[in-house]
């Protein structure tokens, strides 16, 4: 190949690489509303959430970015509830703490954790209420005492306890009620830990994402749980009406092109998702972009054809079959057999 042709090939490759990078940047930036910040520290902020100035769909979706923290921290609306992840599929991960009750009693031996949520409820299928202790009963109540549930954890000492087990011996767990928008965790004991004080001076209780906490015997014997943070999953939705009702007002309907509306199963309201074959932010105009399954899935044994919202496979001329890796693939006709394509 001559130097001129080689130079041309390199230029073409550079143009293709630049175009690919530009497209990647556009997709990343498209998570937020155009002209709005898309990041606060390690947290990506996709629309309908935003940092104010028309960047969020409503005040319930306002994210405060604390730029005095390093790295910056995101908080839900104007409160002190730290946000660590926001997903398009109607879920929000926040950070919570544990209530504790330690003996002997003192000015810093008791902490009663509570949280108030104006709009987004705690997901009752993805979180668990957990209590730790050998002389412990824990109760989680609604902010207005509209519900109460809890569990009991007992043991005679560390020798009774099994790592990883929350069956009621040293650790207990129970589900959270549906639709909870706030809770208050209280702790008590039968004998003030007097018979287990050496092994277990404190009771602890918290709500946490299912699977985020793995019970350890060491949590009974020390004070470390007091400083731990626990992720909690909240459900978020648009408004408080169904998809059918929302579609009656298309000017304010949140789901954009190439997306479906989904009624929430956990609370009132709805959320949006890109239809099959598309990916991106369903709340932004043209936010759902066609996926190139030929690149991501590589499903074909022959030639892959990416089409809008879908894809298919075919065989080159002179071969037979459907072209799919999980199908008949591509091969030479029987009367002209050669190694498979």
Coordinates of C-alpha atoms in Angstrom, one line a residue:
X1 CA 0.0 0.0 0.0
X2 CA 1.4 3.4 -1.0
X3 CA 2.0 6.1 1.6
X4 CA -0.9 8.2 0.3
X5 CA -3.4 5.3 0.7
X6 CA -2.0 4.4 4.1
X7 CA -2.4 8.0 5.2
X8 CA -6.0 8.0 4.0
X9 CA -6.8 4.8 5.9
X10 CA -5.4 6.3 9.1
X11 CA -7.5 9.4 8.6
X12 CA -10.6 7.4 8.1
X13 CA -9.9 5.3 11.2
X14 CA -9.4 8.5 13.2
X15 CA -12.6 10.0 12.0
X16 CA -14.5 6.8 12.9
X17 CA -12.9 6.8 16.4
X18 CA -13.7 10.5 16.9
X19 CA -17.4 9.9 15.8
X20 CA -17.7 7.0 18.2
X21 CA -16.3 8.9 21.1
X22 CA -18.6 11.9 20.3
X23 CA -21.6 9.6 20.3
X24 CA -20.6 8.1 23.6
X25 CA -20.3 11.6 25.1
X26 CA -23.7 12.6 23.7
X27 CA -25.3 9.5 25.3
X28 CA -23.7 10.1 28.7
X29 CA -24.7 13.8 28.6
X30 CA -28.2 12.9 27.6
X31 CA -28.9 11.3 31.0
X32 CA -29.5 14.8 32.3
X33 CA -31.6 17.5 30.8
X34 CA -29.6 19.4 28.2
X35 CA -27.6 22.2 29.8
X36 CA -27.9 20.7 33.3
X37 CA -25.3 19.1 35.5
X38 CA -25.3 15.3 35.1
X39 CA -23.0 14.5 38.0
X40 CA -22.6 15.2 41.7
X41 CA -19.5 13.6 43.0
X42 CA -19.8 9.9 42.2
X43 CA -23.6 10.1 41.7
X44 CA -25.1 10.4 38.1
X45 CA -28.2 12.6 38.1
X46 CA -30.5 11.6 35.3
X47 CA -33.6 13.5 34.4
X48 CA -36.4 13.7 35.8
X49 CA -34.0 14.4 38.7
X50 CA -31.9 17.5 38.6
X51 CA -30.2 20.3 40.6
X52 CA -32.8 23.0 40.2
X53 CA -33.3 25.8 37.6
X54 CA -35.7 23.7 35.6
X55 CA -33.3 20.8 35.6
X56 CA -35.7 18.5 37.5
X57 CA -39.3 17.7 36.6
X58 CA -40.7 18.9 40.0
X59 CA -39.5 19.8 43.4
X60 CA -39.8 16.2 44.6
X61 CA -37.0 15.4 42.1
X62 CA -34.7 18.1 43.3
X63 CA -31.1 17.0 44.2
X64 CA -28.9 19.2 46.3
X65 CA -25.3 18.9 45.5
X66 CA -23.0 19.7 48.4
X67 CA -19.9 21.0 46.8
X68 CA -18.1 21.6 50.1
X69 CA -17.7 17.8 50.5
X70 CA -14.8 16.0 48.7
X71 CA -16.1 14.2 46.8
X72 CA -19.3 16.2 46.4
X73 CA -22.4 14.6 48.0
X74 CA -25.9 14.4 46.6
X75 CA -29.0 14.9 48.9
X76 CA -32.7 14.4 48.3
X77 CA -34.5 17.7 47.9
X78 CA -33.2 20.1 50.6
X79 CA -32.9 17.6 53.5
X80 CA -30.1 15.5 54.9
X81 CA -30.9 12.2 53.1
X82 CA -27.8 11.3 51.2
X83 CA -28.4 9.8 47.7
X84 CA -25.8 7.3 46.3
X85 CA -27.5 6.0 43.2
X86 CA -30.5 6.9 40.9
X87 CA -31.8 4.4 38.3
X88 CA -34.3 4.9 35.4
X89 CA -36.3 1.9 36.6
X90 CA -38.0 3.8 39.4
X91 CA -35.5 3.2 42.2
X92 CA -33.3 5.4 44.3
X93 CA -30.6 4.3 46.8
X94 CA -30.0 6.4 49.9
X95 CA -27.8 6.0 53.0
X96 CA -29.2 5.4 56.5
X97 CA -27.9 4.7 60.0
X98 CA -28.7 2.3 62.8
X99 CA -30.5 2.9 66.1
X100 CA -28.5 1.7 69.1
X101 CA -29.0 1.1 72.8
X102 CA -25.8 0.4 74.8
X103 CA -25.1 -0.6 78.4
X104 CA -24.1 0.7 80.9
X105 CA -26.3 3.6 80.1
X106 CA -24.8 7.0 79.5
X107 CA -25.3 10.3 77.6
X108 CA -24.1 8.8 74.3
X109 CA -25.4 5.2 74.9
X110 CA -28.7 5.6 73.0
X111 CA -29.6 6.8 69.5
X112 CA -33.1 6.6 68.0
X113 CA -32.9 6.7 64.2
X114 CA -35.8 8.1 62.2
X115 CA -36.4 9.2 58.6
X116 CA -39.2 11.2 56.9
X117 CA -39.9 10.8 53.2
X118 CA -42.3 13.2 51.6
X119 CA -42.8 11.5 48.2
X120 CA -40.8 8.2 47.7
X121 CA -41.7 5.1 49.8
X122 CA -39.3 2.5 51.0
X123 CA -39.3 -0.5 48.7
X124 CA -40.9 -3.4 50.7
X125 CA -39.4 -6.1 48.5
X126 CA -35.8 -5.0 48.4
X127 CA -35.2 -4.0 52.0
X128 CA -35.1 -5.8 55.3
X129 CA -35.5 -4.6 58.9
X130 CA -32.6 -6.1 60.9
X131 CA -31.9 -6.2 64.7
X132 CA -28.7 -7.4 66.4
X133 CA -28.3 -8.3 70.0
X134 CA -28.5 -11.1 72.6
X135 CA -31.2 -9.2 74.7
X136 CA -32.9 -7.2 72.1
X137 CA -36.4 -6.4 70.8
X138 CA -36.7 -3.8 68.1
X139 CA -39.7 -2.1 66.6
X140 CA -39.9 0.0 63.4
X141 CA -43.0 2.3 63.3
X142 CA -44.4 4.7 60.8
X143 CA -43.8 8.4 61.3
X144 CA -47.4 8.8 62.4
X145 CA -47.7 5.4 64.1
X146 CA -49.8 4.1 61.1
X147 CA -48.0 0.8 61.3
X148 CA -45.5 -1.1 63.6
X149 CA -43.5 -4.3 63.1
X150 CA -40.3 -5.7 64.5
X151 CA -38.4 -8.7 65.7
X152 CA -36.8 -10.4 68.7
X153 CA -33.2 -11.4 69.0
X154 CA -31.9 -13.4 72.0
X155 CA -28.8 -15.5 72.9
X156 CA -26.9 -16.6 76.0
X157 CA -23.6 -15.6 74.5
X158 CA -21.4 -15.5 71.4
X159 CA -21.0 -19.3 71.5
X160 CA -24.8 -19.6 70.5
X161 CA -24.4 -17.5 67.4
X162 CA -23.7 -18.4 63.8
X163 CA -22.1 -16.0 61.3
X164 CA -24.4 -15.0 58.5
X165 CA -27.6 -16.3 60.2
X166 CA -30.4 -13.9 61.2
X167 CA -32.9 -16.5 62.5
X168 CA -33.4 -14.8 65.9
X169 CA -30.3 -16.0 67.7
X170 CA -28.1 -12.9 67.9
X171 CA -29.7 -11.4 64.8
X172 CA -33.3 -11.2 63.5
X173 CA -34.8 -9.9 60.3
X174 CA -38.3 -9.1 59.0
X175 CA -39.9 -7.5 56.0
X176 CA -41.0 -3.9 55.8
X177 CA -44.6 -2.9 55.2
X178 CA -45.7 -1.7 51.7
X179 CA -45.9 2.1 51.0
X180 CA -43.8 3.3 54.0
X181 CA -42.8 6.9 53.6
X182 CA -41.1 7.3 56.9
X183 CA -40.1 5.2 59.9
X184 CA -38.8 5.4 63.5
X185 CA -36.7 2.6 65.0
X186 CA -36.8 2.0 68.8
X187 CA -34.9 -0.6 70.9
X188 CA -35.4 -2.2 74.3
X189 CA -34.1 -5.2 76.3
X190 CA -35.5 -7.5 78.9
X191 CA -32.5 -7.4 81.3
X192 CA -30.5 -4.4 80.2
X193 CA -27.9 -6.9 78.7
X194 CA -26.8 -7.7 82.3
X195 CA -26.4 -11.4 81.6
X196 CA -24.5 -10.9 78.3
X197 CA -22.8 -7.6 78.9
X198 CA -19.3 -9.0 78.4
X199 CA -20.2 -10.5 75.0
X200 CA -22.8 -8.0 73.8
X201 CA -23.1 -4.5 75.4
X202 CA -25.3 -3.0 72.6
X203 CA -28.5 -3.6 70.7
X204 CA -28.7 -2.4 67.1
X205 CA -31.5 -2.1 64.5
X206 CA -31.7 -0.7 61.0
X207 CA -33.4 -0.9 57.6
X208 CA -31.1 -1.9 54.8
X209 CA -31.1 -3.2 51.2
X210 CA -31.6 -6.9 51.2
X211 CA -28.2 -8.6 50.9
X212 CA -26.2 -5.4 51.8
X213 CA -25.6 -6.6 55.4
X214 CA -24.1 -9.9 56.3
X215 CA -24.4 -10.7 60.0
X216 CA -21.0 -11.1 61.8
X217 CA -20.5 -12.2 65.4
X218 CA -18.0 -9.3 65.8
X219 CA -21.0 -6.9 65.5
X220 CA -22.3 -8.2 68.8
X221 CA -19.1 -7.7 70.8
X222 CA -18.2 -4.1 69.8
X223 CA -19.5 -0.7 69.0
X224 CA -18.6 -0.6 65.3
X225 CA -22.2 -0.7 64.0
X226 CA -22.9 2.7 65.5
X227 CA -20.7 4.2 62.7
X228 CA -21.8 2.0 59.8
X229 CA -24.0 3.3 56.9
X230 CA -26.6 1.1 55.3
X231 CA -28.1 1.5 51.7
X232 CA -31.9 1.7 51.5
X233 CA -33.9 1.4 48.3
X234 CA -36.7 3.8 47.7
X235 CA -39.3 3.6 44.9
X236 CA -39.8 6.7 42.9
X237 CA -42.7 7.5 40.5
X238 CA -44.0 10.3 38.4
X239 CA -47.1 11.9 39.9
X240 CA -49.7 9.9 41.7
X241 CA -52.0 8.8 38.8
X242 CA -52.0 5.8 36.5
X243 CA -50.5 5.6 33.0
X244 CA -54.1 5.6 31.6
X245 CA -54.9 8.8 33.4
X246 CA -51.6 10.4 32.7
X247 CA -52.0 9.8 28.9
X248 CA -55.1 12.0 28.9
X249 CA -52.8 15.0 29.4
X250 CA -50.1 14.4 26.8
X251 CA -48.6 17.9 27.4
X252 CA -47.5 16.8 30.9
X253 CA -47.0 13.1 30.1
X254 CA -43.5 12.2 31.1
X255 CA -42.8 9.2 28.8
X256 CA -41.1 10.3 25.5
X257 CA -40.5 8.7 22.1
X258 CA -39.8 4.9 21.9
X259 CA -40.8 4.3 25.6
X260 CA -43.6 2.6 27.5
X261 CA -45.5 3.7 30.6
X262 CA -45.5 1.4 33.6
X263 CA -47.8 1.6 36.6
X264 CA -46.0 1.3 39.9
X265 CA -46.8 -1.8 41.9
X266 CA -45.6 -0.4 45.1
X267 CA -47.3 3.0 45.2
X268 CA -49.4 5.5 43.2
X269 CA -47.9 7.0 40.1
X270 CA -46.0 5.6 37.1
X271 CA -42.5 5.4 35.6
X272 CA -41.2 5.1 32.0
X273 CA -38.9 2.6 30.3
X274 CA -37.4 2.4 26.8
X275 CA -39.1 -0.2 24.6
X276 CA -37.3 -3.4 23.5
X277 CA -34.4 -2.6 21.2
X278 CA -33.9 0.9 22.6
X279 CA -31.8 2.1 25.5
X280 CA -31.3 5.5 27.3
X281 CA -33.4 8.0 29.2
X282 CA -37.1 7.6 28.5
X283 CA -37.9 11.0 30.1
X284 CA -36.0 13.0 27.6
X285 CA -37.0 13.7 24.0
X286 CA -35.1 11.3 21.8
X287 CA -33.6 9.9 25.0
X288 CA -34.3 6.3 24.0
X289 CA -31.8 5.4 21.3
X290 CA -31.6 2.3 19.1
X291 CA -29.3 -0.4 20.5
X292 CA -26.8 -2.0 18.2
X293 CA -27.4 -5.6 19.2
X294 CA -24.9 -6.7 16.5
X295 CA -22.1 -5.1 18.5
X296 CA -23.4 -5.9 22.0
X297 CA -24.9 -9.4 21.6
X298 CA -23.0 -10.7 18.5
X299 CA -25.9 -13.1 17.9
X300 CA -25.0 -14.2 14.3
X301 CA -23.0 -16.9 12.8
X302 CA -23.3 -15.2 9.5
X303 CA -24.1 -11.5 8.7
X304 CA -25.8 -9.4 11.4
X305 CA -28.2 -6.6 10.3
X306 CA -29.0 -3.9 12.9
X307 CA -32.4 -2.4 12.2
X308 CA -34.3 0.3 14.2
X309 CA -35.4 -1.4 17.4
X310 CA -34.3 -4.9 16.4
X311 CA -31.8 -7.0 14.4
X312 CA -31.6 -10.1 12.3
X313 CA -29.1 -12.5 10.8
X314 CA -28.5 -13.9 7.3
X315 CA -26.1 -16.1 5.5
X316 CA -23.7 -14.9 2.7
X317 CA -24.4 -15.9 -0.9
X318 CA -23.6 -19.6 -1.5
X319 CA -24.4 -20.6 2.1
X320 CA -27.6 -22.0 3.6
X321 CA -29.1 -21.7 7.1
X322 CA -30.7 -18.9 9.2
X323 CA -27.4 -17.3 10.2
X324 CA -28.1 -17.4 14.0
X325 CA -25.5 -18.8 16.5
X326 CA -28.4 -20.4 18.4
X327 CA -30.0 -21.6 15.2
X328 CA -28.9 -23.5 12.1
X329 CA -26.0 -21.1 11.5
X330 CA -24.5 -20.9 8.0
X331 CA -23.1 -23.8 6.0
X332 CA -22.3 -24.9 2.4
X333 CA -25.0 -26.9 0.7
X334 CA -24.7 -30.7 1.2
X335 CA -23.6 -31.2 -2.5
X336 CA -20.7 -28.7 -2.0
X337 CA -19.7 -29.4 1.6
X338 CA -16.7 -27.6 3.1
X339 CA -15.9 -26.5 6.7
X340 CA -18.7 -24.5 8.3
X341 CA -18.7 -20.7 8.0

